[in-house]
mmCIF file of C-alpha atoms in Angstrom:
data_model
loop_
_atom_site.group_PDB
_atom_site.id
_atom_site.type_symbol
_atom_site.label_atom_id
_atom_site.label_comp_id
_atom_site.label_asym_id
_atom_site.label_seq_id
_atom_site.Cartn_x
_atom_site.Cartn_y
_atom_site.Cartn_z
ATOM 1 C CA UNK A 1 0.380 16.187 11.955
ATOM 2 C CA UNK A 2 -0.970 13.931 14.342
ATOM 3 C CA UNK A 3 -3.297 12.671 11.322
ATOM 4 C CA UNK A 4 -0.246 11.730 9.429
ATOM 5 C CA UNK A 5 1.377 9.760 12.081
ATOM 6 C CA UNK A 6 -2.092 7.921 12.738
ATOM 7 C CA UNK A 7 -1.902 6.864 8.651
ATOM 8 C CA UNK A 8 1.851 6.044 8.767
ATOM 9 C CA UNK A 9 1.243 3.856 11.117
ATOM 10 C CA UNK A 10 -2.172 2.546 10.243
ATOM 11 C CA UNK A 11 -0.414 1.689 6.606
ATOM 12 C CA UNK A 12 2.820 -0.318 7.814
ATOM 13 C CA UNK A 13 0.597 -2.457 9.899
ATOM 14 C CA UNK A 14 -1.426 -2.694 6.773
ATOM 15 C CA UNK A 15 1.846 -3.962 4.778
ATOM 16 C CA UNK A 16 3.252 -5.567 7.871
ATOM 17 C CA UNK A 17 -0.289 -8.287 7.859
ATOM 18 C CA UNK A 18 0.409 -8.477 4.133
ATOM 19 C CA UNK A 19 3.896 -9.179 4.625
ATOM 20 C CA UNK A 20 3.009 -12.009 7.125
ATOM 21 C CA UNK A 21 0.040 -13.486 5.100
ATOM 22 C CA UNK A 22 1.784 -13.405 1.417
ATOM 23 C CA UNK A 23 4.664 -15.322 0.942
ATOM 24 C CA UNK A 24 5.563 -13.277 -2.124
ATOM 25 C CA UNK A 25 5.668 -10.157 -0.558
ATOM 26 C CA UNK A 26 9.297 -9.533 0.922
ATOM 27 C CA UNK A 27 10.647 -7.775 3.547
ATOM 28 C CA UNK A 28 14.041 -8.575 4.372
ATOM 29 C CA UNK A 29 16.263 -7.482 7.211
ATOM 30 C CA UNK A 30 19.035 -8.201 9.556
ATOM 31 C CA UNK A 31 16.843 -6.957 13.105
ATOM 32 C CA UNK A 32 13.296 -6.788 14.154
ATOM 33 C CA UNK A 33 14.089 -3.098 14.263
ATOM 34 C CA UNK A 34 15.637 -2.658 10.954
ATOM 35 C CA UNK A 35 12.438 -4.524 9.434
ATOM 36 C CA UNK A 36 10.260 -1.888 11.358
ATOM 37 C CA UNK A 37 12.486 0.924 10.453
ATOM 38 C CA UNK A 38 12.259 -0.261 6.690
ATOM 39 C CA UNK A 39 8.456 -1.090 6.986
ATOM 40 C CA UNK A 40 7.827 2.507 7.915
ATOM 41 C CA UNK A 41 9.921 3.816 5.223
ATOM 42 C CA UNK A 42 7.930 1.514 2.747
ATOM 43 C CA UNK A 43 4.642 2.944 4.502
ATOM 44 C CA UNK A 44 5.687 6.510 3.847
ATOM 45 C CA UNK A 45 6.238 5.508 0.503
ATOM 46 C CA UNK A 46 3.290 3.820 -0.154
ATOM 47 C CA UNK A 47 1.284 6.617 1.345
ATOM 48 C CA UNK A 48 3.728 9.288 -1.348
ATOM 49 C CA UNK A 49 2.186 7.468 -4.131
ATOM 50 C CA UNK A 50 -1.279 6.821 -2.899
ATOM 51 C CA UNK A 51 -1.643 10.900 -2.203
ATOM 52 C CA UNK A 52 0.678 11.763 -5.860
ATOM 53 C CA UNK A 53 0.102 8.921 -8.231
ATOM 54 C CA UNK A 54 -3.323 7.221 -7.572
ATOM 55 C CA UNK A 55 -5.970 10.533 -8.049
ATOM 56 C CA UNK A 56 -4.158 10.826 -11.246
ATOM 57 C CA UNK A 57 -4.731 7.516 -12.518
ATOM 58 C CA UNK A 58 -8.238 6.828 -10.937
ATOM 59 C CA UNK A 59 -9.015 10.404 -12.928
ATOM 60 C CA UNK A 60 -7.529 8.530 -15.962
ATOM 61 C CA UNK A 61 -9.429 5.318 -15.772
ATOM 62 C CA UNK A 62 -12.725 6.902 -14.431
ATOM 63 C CA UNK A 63 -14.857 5.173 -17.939
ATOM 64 C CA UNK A 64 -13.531 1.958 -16.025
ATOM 65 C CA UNK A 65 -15.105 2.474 -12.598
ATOM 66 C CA UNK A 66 -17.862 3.130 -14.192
ATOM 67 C CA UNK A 67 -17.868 0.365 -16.050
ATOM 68 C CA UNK A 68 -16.901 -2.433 -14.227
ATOM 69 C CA UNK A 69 -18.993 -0.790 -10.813
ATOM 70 C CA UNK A 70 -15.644 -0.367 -9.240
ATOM 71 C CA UNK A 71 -13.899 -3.380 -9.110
ATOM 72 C CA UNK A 72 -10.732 -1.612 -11.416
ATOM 73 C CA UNK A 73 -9.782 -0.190 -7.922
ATOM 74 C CA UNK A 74 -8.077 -3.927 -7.106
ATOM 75 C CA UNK A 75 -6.149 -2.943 -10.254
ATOM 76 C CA UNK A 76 -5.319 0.600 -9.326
ATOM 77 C CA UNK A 77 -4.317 -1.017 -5.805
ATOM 78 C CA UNK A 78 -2.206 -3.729 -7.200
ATOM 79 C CA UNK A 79 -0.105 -0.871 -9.500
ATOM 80 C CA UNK A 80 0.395 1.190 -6.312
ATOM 81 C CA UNK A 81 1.525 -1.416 -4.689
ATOM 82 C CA UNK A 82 3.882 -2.506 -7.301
ATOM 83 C CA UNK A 83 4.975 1.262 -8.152
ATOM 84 C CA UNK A 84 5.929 1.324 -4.411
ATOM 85 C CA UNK A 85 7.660 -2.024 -4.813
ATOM 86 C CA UNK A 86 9.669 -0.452 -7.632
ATOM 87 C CA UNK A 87 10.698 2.650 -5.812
ATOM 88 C CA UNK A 88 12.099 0.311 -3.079
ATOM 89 C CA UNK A 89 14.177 -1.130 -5.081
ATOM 90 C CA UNK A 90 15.382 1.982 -6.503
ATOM 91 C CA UNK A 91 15.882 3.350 -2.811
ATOM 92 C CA UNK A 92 17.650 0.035 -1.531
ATOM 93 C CA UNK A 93 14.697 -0.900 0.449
ATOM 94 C CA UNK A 94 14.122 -4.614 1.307
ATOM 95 C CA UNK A 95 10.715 -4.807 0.434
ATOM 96 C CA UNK A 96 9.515 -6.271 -3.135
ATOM 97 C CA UNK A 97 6.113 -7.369 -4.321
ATOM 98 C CA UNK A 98 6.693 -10.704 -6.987
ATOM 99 C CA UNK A 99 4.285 -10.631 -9.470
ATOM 100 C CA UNK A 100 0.949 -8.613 -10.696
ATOM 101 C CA UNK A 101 -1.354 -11.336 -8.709
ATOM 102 C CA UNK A 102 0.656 -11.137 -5.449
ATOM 103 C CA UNK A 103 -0.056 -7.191 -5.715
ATOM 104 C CA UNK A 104 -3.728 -7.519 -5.918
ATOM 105 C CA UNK A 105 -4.246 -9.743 -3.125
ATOM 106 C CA UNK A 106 -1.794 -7.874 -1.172
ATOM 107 C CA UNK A 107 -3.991 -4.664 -2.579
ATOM 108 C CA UNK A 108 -6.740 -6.343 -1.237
ATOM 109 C CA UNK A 109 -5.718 -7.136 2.350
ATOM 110 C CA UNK A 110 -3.728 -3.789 3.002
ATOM 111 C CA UNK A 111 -7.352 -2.062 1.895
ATOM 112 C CA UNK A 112 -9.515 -4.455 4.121
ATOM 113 C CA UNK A 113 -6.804 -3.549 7.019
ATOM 114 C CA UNK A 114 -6.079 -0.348 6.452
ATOM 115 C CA UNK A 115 -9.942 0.543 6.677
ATOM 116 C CA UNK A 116 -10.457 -1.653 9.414
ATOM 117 C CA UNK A 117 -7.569 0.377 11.761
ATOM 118 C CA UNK A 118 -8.690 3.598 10.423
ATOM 119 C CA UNK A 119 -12.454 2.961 11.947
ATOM 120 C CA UNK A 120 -10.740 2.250 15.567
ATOM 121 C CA UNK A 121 -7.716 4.677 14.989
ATOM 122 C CA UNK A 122 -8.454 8.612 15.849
ATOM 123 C CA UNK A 123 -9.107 10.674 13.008
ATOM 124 C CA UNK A 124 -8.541 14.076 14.178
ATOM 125 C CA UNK A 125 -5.506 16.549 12.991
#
C-alpha cells in the first residue's frame, strides 16, 4: 500500500512539472487545493491506464520496439497520456492534453521525472 501512495504521488508531481513546463497541458481550478485534489485524481488515472491499457498495447506493437530500438515508447507515452486526457474529460476533470505533439513531450518529461523521483523515493511495500 505504501508502494502505491509512493507512485501516486511520484506521478502527480510528474504531471504537476509537465503542467508547469507545457503551456498546452491544462489544469484548471478555482484553489491551489482543488488543483491538487484534481492533479491526484488525474495521477490515479494516469497510473489506471498505465497498469490496464499500456502492457496491452506495448504487447501489440512489440515488431515496433524492435524495430525502431525503442523509441515507439514516446508514442505509447503520448497515447497514455492522451487516453488519460480523454477520460478526464469524460469524468469532469480539469485537466486536458491539446494535441498529439504536446502529449509526447509531456510523455517525455513525466518519464524523465517520474524515474528521476522513483530513484530518491522508497520502493518498499
Amino acid at each position: 500500500m505504501k508502494n502505491f501512495v509512493v507512485k501516486t504521488i511520484a506521478n502527480a508531481a510528474a504531471l504537476a512539472v509537465a503542467v508547469w513546463l507545457l503551456d498546452k497541458i491544462t489544469l484548471t481550478g478555482d484553489s491551489t487545493g482543488r488543483k491538487i485534489g484534481t492533479l491526484i485524481v488525474v495521477a490515479l488515472i494516469f497510473g489506471l491506464v498505465n497498469f490496464l491499457v499500456k502492457p496491452v498495447v506495448k504487447v501489440l506493437t512489440f515488431p515496433l520496439f524492435i524495430l525502431t530500438l525503442g523509441l515507439v515508447t514516446l508514442i505509447v507515452n503520448a497515447l497514455m497520456l492522451l487516453l488519460t486526457s480523454w477520460v478526464c474529460g469524460k469524468l469532469d476533470l480539469s485537466f486536458h492534453v491539446d494535441g498529439f505533439w504536446t502529449a509526447v513531450l509531456g510523455g517525455l518529461i513525466i518519464s524523465v521525472v517520474s524515474w528521476a523521483l522513483n530513484l530518491v523515493l522508497p520502493d518498499e511495500d
